[in-house]
mmCIF file of C-alpha atoms in Angstrom:
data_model
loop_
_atom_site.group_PDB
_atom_site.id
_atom_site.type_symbol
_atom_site.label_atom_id
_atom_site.label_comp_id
_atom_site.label_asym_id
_atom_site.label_seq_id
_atom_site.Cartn_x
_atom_site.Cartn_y
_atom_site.Cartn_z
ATOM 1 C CA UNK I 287 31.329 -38.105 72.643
ATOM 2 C CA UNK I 288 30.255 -41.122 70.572
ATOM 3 C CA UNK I 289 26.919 -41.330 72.451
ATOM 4 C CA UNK I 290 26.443 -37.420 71.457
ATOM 5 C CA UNK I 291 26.716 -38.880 67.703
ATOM 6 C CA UNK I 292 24.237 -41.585 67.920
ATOM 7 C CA UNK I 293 21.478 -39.477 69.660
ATOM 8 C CA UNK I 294 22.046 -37.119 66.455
ATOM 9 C CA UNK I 295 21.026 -39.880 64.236
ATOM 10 C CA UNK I 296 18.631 -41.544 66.086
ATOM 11 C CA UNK I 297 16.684 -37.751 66.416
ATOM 12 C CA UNK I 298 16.743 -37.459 62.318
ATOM 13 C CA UNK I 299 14.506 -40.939 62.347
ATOM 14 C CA UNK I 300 12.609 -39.861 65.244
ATOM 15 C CA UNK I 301 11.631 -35.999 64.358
ATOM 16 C CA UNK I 302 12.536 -35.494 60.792
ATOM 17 C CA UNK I 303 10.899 -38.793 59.755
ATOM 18 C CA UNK I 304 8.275 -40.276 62.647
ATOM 19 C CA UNK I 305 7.005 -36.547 63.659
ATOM 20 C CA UNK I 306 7.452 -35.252 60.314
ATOM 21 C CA UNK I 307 9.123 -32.277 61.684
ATOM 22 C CA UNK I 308 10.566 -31.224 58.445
ATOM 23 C CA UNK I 309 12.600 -27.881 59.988
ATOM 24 C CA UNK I 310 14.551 -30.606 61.752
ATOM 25 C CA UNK I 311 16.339 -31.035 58.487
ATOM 26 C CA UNK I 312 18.014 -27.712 59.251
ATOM 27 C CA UNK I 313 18.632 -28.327 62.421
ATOM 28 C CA UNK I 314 20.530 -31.844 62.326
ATOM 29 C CA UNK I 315 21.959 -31.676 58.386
ATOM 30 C CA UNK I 316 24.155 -29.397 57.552
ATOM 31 C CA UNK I 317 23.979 -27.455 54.688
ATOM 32 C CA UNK I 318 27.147 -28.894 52.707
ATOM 33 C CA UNK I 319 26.014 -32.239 53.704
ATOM 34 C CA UNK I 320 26.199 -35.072 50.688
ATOM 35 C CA UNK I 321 23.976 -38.125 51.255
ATOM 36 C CA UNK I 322 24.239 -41.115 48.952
ATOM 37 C CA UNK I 323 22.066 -43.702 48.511
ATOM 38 C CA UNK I 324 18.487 -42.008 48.569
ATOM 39 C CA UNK I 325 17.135 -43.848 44.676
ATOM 40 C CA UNK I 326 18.287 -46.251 42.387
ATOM 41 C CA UNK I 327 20.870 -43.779 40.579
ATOM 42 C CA UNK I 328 24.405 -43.325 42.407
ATOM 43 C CA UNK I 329 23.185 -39.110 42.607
ATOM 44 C CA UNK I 330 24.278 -37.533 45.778
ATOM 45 C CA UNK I 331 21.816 -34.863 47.375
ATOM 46 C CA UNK I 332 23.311 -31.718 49.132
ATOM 47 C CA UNK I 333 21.886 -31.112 52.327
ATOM 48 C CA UNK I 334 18.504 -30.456 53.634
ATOM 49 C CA UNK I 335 17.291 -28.347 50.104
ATOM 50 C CA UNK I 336 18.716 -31.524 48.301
ATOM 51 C CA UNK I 337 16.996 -34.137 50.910
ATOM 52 C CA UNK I 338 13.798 -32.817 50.967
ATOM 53 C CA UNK I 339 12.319 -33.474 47.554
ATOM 54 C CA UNK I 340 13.585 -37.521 48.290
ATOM 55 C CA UNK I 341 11.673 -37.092 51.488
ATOM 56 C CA UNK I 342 8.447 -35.608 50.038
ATOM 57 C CA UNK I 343 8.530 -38.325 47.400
ATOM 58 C CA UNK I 344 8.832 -40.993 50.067
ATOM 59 C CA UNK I 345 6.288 -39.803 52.234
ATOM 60 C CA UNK I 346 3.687 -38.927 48.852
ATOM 61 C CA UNK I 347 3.740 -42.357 48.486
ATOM 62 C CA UNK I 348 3.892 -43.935 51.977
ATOM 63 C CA UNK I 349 2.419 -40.842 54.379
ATOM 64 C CA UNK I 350 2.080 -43.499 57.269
ATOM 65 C CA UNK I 351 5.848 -44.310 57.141
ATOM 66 C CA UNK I 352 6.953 -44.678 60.491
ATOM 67 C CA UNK I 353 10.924 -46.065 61.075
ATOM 68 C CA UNK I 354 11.871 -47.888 63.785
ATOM 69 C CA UNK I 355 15.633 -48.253 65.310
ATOM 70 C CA UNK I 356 16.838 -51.576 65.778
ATOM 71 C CA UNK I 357 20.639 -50.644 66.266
ATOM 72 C CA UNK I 358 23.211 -48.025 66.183
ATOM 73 C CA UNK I 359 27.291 -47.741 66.963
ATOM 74 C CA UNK I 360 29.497 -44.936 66.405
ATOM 75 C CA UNK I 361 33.106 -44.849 65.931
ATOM 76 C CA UNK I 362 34.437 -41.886 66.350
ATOM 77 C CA UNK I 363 32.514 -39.367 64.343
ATOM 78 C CA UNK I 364 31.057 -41.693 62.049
ATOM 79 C CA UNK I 365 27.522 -43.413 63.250
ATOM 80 C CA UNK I 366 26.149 -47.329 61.711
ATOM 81 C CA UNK I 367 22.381 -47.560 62.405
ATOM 82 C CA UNK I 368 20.225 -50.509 61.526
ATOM 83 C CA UNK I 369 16.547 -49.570 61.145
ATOM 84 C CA UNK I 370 12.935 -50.959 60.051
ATOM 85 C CA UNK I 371 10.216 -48.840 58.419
ATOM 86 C CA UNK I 372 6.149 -50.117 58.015
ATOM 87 C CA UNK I 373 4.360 -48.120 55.653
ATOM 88 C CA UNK I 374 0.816 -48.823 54.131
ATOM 89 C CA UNK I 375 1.528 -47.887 49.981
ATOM 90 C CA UNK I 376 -1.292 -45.264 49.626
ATOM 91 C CA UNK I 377 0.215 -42.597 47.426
ATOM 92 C CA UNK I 378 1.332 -42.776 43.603
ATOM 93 C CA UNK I 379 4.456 -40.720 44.046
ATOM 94 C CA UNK I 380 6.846 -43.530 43.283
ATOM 95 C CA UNK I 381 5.638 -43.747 39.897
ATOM 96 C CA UNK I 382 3.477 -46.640 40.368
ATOM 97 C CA UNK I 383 -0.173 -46.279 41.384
ATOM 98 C CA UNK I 384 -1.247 -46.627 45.157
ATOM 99 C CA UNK I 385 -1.538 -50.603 45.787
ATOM 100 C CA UNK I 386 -2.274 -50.008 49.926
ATOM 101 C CA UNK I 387 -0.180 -52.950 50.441
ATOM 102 C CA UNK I 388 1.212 -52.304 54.150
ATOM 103 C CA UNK I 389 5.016 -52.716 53.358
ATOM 104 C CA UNK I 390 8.191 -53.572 55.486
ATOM 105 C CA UNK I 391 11.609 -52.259 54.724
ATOM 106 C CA UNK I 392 14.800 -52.729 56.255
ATOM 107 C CA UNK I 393 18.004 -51.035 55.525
ATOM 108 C CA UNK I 394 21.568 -49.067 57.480
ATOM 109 C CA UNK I 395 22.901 -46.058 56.964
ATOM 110 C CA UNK I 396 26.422 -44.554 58.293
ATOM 111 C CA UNK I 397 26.866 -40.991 59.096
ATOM 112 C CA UNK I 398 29.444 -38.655 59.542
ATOM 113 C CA UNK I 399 28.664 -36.042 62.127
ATOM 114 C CA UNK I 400 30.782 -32.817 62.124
ATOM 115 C CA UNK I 401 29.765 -29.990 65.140
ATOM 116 C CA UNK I 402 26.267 -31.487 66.087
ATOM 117 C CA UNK I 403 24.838 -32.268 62.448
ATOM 118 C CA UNK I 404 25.190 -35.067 60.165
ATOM 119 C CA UNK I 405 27.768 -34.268 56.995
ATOM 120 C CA UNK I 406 27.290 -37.297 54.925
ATOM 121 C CA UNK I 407 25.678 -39.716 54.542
ATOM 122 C CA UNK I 408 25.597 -43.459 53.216
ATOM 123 C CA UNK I 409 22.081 -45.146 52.944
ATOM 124 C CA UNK I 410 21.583 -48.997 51.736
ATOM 125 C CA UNK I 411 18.222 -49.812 52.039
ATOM 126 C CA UNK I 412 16.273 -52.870 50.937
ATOM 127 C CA UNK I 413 15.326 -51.589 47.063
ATOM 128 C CA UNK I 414 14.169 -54.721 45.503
ATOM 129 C CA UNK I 415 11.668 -55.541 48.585
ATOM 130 C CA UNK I 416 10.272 -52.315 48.106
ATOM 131 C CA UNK I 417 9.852 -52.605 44.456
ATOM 132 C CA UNK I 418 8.392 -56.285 45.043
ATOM 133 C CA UNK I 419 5.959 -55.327 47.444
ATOM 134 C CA UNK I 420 4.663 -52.079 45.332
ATOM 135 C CA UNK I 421 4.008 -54.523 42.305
ATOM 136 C CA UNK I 422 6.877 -52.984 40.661
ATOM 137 C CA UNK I 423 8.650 -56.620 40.192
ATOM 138 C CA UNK I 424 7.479 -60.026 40.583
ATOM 139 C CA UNK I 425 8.224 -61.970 43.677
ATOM 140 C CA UNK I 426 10.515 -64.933 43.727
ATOM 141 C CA UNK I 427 9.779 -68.227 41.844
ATOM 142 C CA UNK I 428 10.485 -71.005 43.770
ATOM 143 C CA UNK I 429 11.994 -73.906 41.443
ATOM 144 C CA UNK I 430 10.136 -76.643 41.795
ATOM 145 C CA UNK I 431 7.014 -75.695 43.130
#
C-alpha cells in the first residue's frame, strides 16, 4: 500500500510538472485538498483551482522547469519526497525581470494521500536560493575576504 502512495507523488512531479500535463491536477489532487508552503506567506491553496495559479506563476517565470526525484518514503498514508528542480529564469512572472540565469533548487514536501489523490500537502523548498539566484537578494559575504 505504501508503494501505491509514493508512485502518486512521484506522478504529480513527473506529469503535472515535467510533461506539463496540467489535467493531471484533477486527476491526482483532490478537490478539498490544502497545500501549504507554495510562497513566502503561510496561505494555504485548495486543491487543483487553488494550485494552479502558483503553478502558472512558477512556470511564467521558469517554462524550462524540469524536477527531478532524489528520494521518497511513505508511512502509512503520508509520503516525504526529496527533489531537485533546474530551471533557466526566462520569464518576469515572479515579479522580477527575466535574468536567464539557469537556477538550481532543492526542497521536500510530505503528502497525505486519501483514495488515490494527494489531500494535503506540506512544501519547504529552498526560498532564499531562489531569490539569490534571480537577483532578488545578494549572495553571501564572506568575512574576511
Amino acid at each position: 500500500m505504501a508503494e501505491r502512495e509514493v508512485m502518486l507523488v512521484r506522478r504529480w512531479f513527473e506529469e503535472v510538472w515535467n510533461q506539463r500535463r496540467v489535467e493531471a491536477m484533477d486527476e491526482l489532487l483532490a478537490a478539498d485538498a490544502r497545500v501549504y508552503g507554495l510562497g513566502a506567506g503561510n496561505d494555504v491553496v485548495i486543491g487543483p483551482a487553488g494550485f494552479r495559479p502558483a503553478y502558472e506563476q512558477l512556470l511564467g517565470a521558469f517554462p524550462d522547469i524540469h524536477f527531478t526525484v532524489e528520494d521518497a518514503i511513505s508511512v502509512g498514508d503520508l509520503v516525504a519526497l526529496r527533489w531537485t528542480a533546474r530551471a533557466t529564469h526566462t520569464g518576469d512572472h515572479l515579479g522580477v525581470p527575466a535574468t536567464g540565469e539557469t537556477v538550481t533548487i532543492t526542497g521536500m514536501v510530505f503528502a497525505r494521500a486519501q483514495d488515490g489523490k494527494m489531500v494535503e500537502g506540506w512544501n519547504n523548498w529552498d526560498m532564499l536560493g531562489l531569490m539569490h539566484a534571480t537577483g532578488q537578494v545578494p549572495g553571501p559575504k564572506i568575512v574576511g575576504q
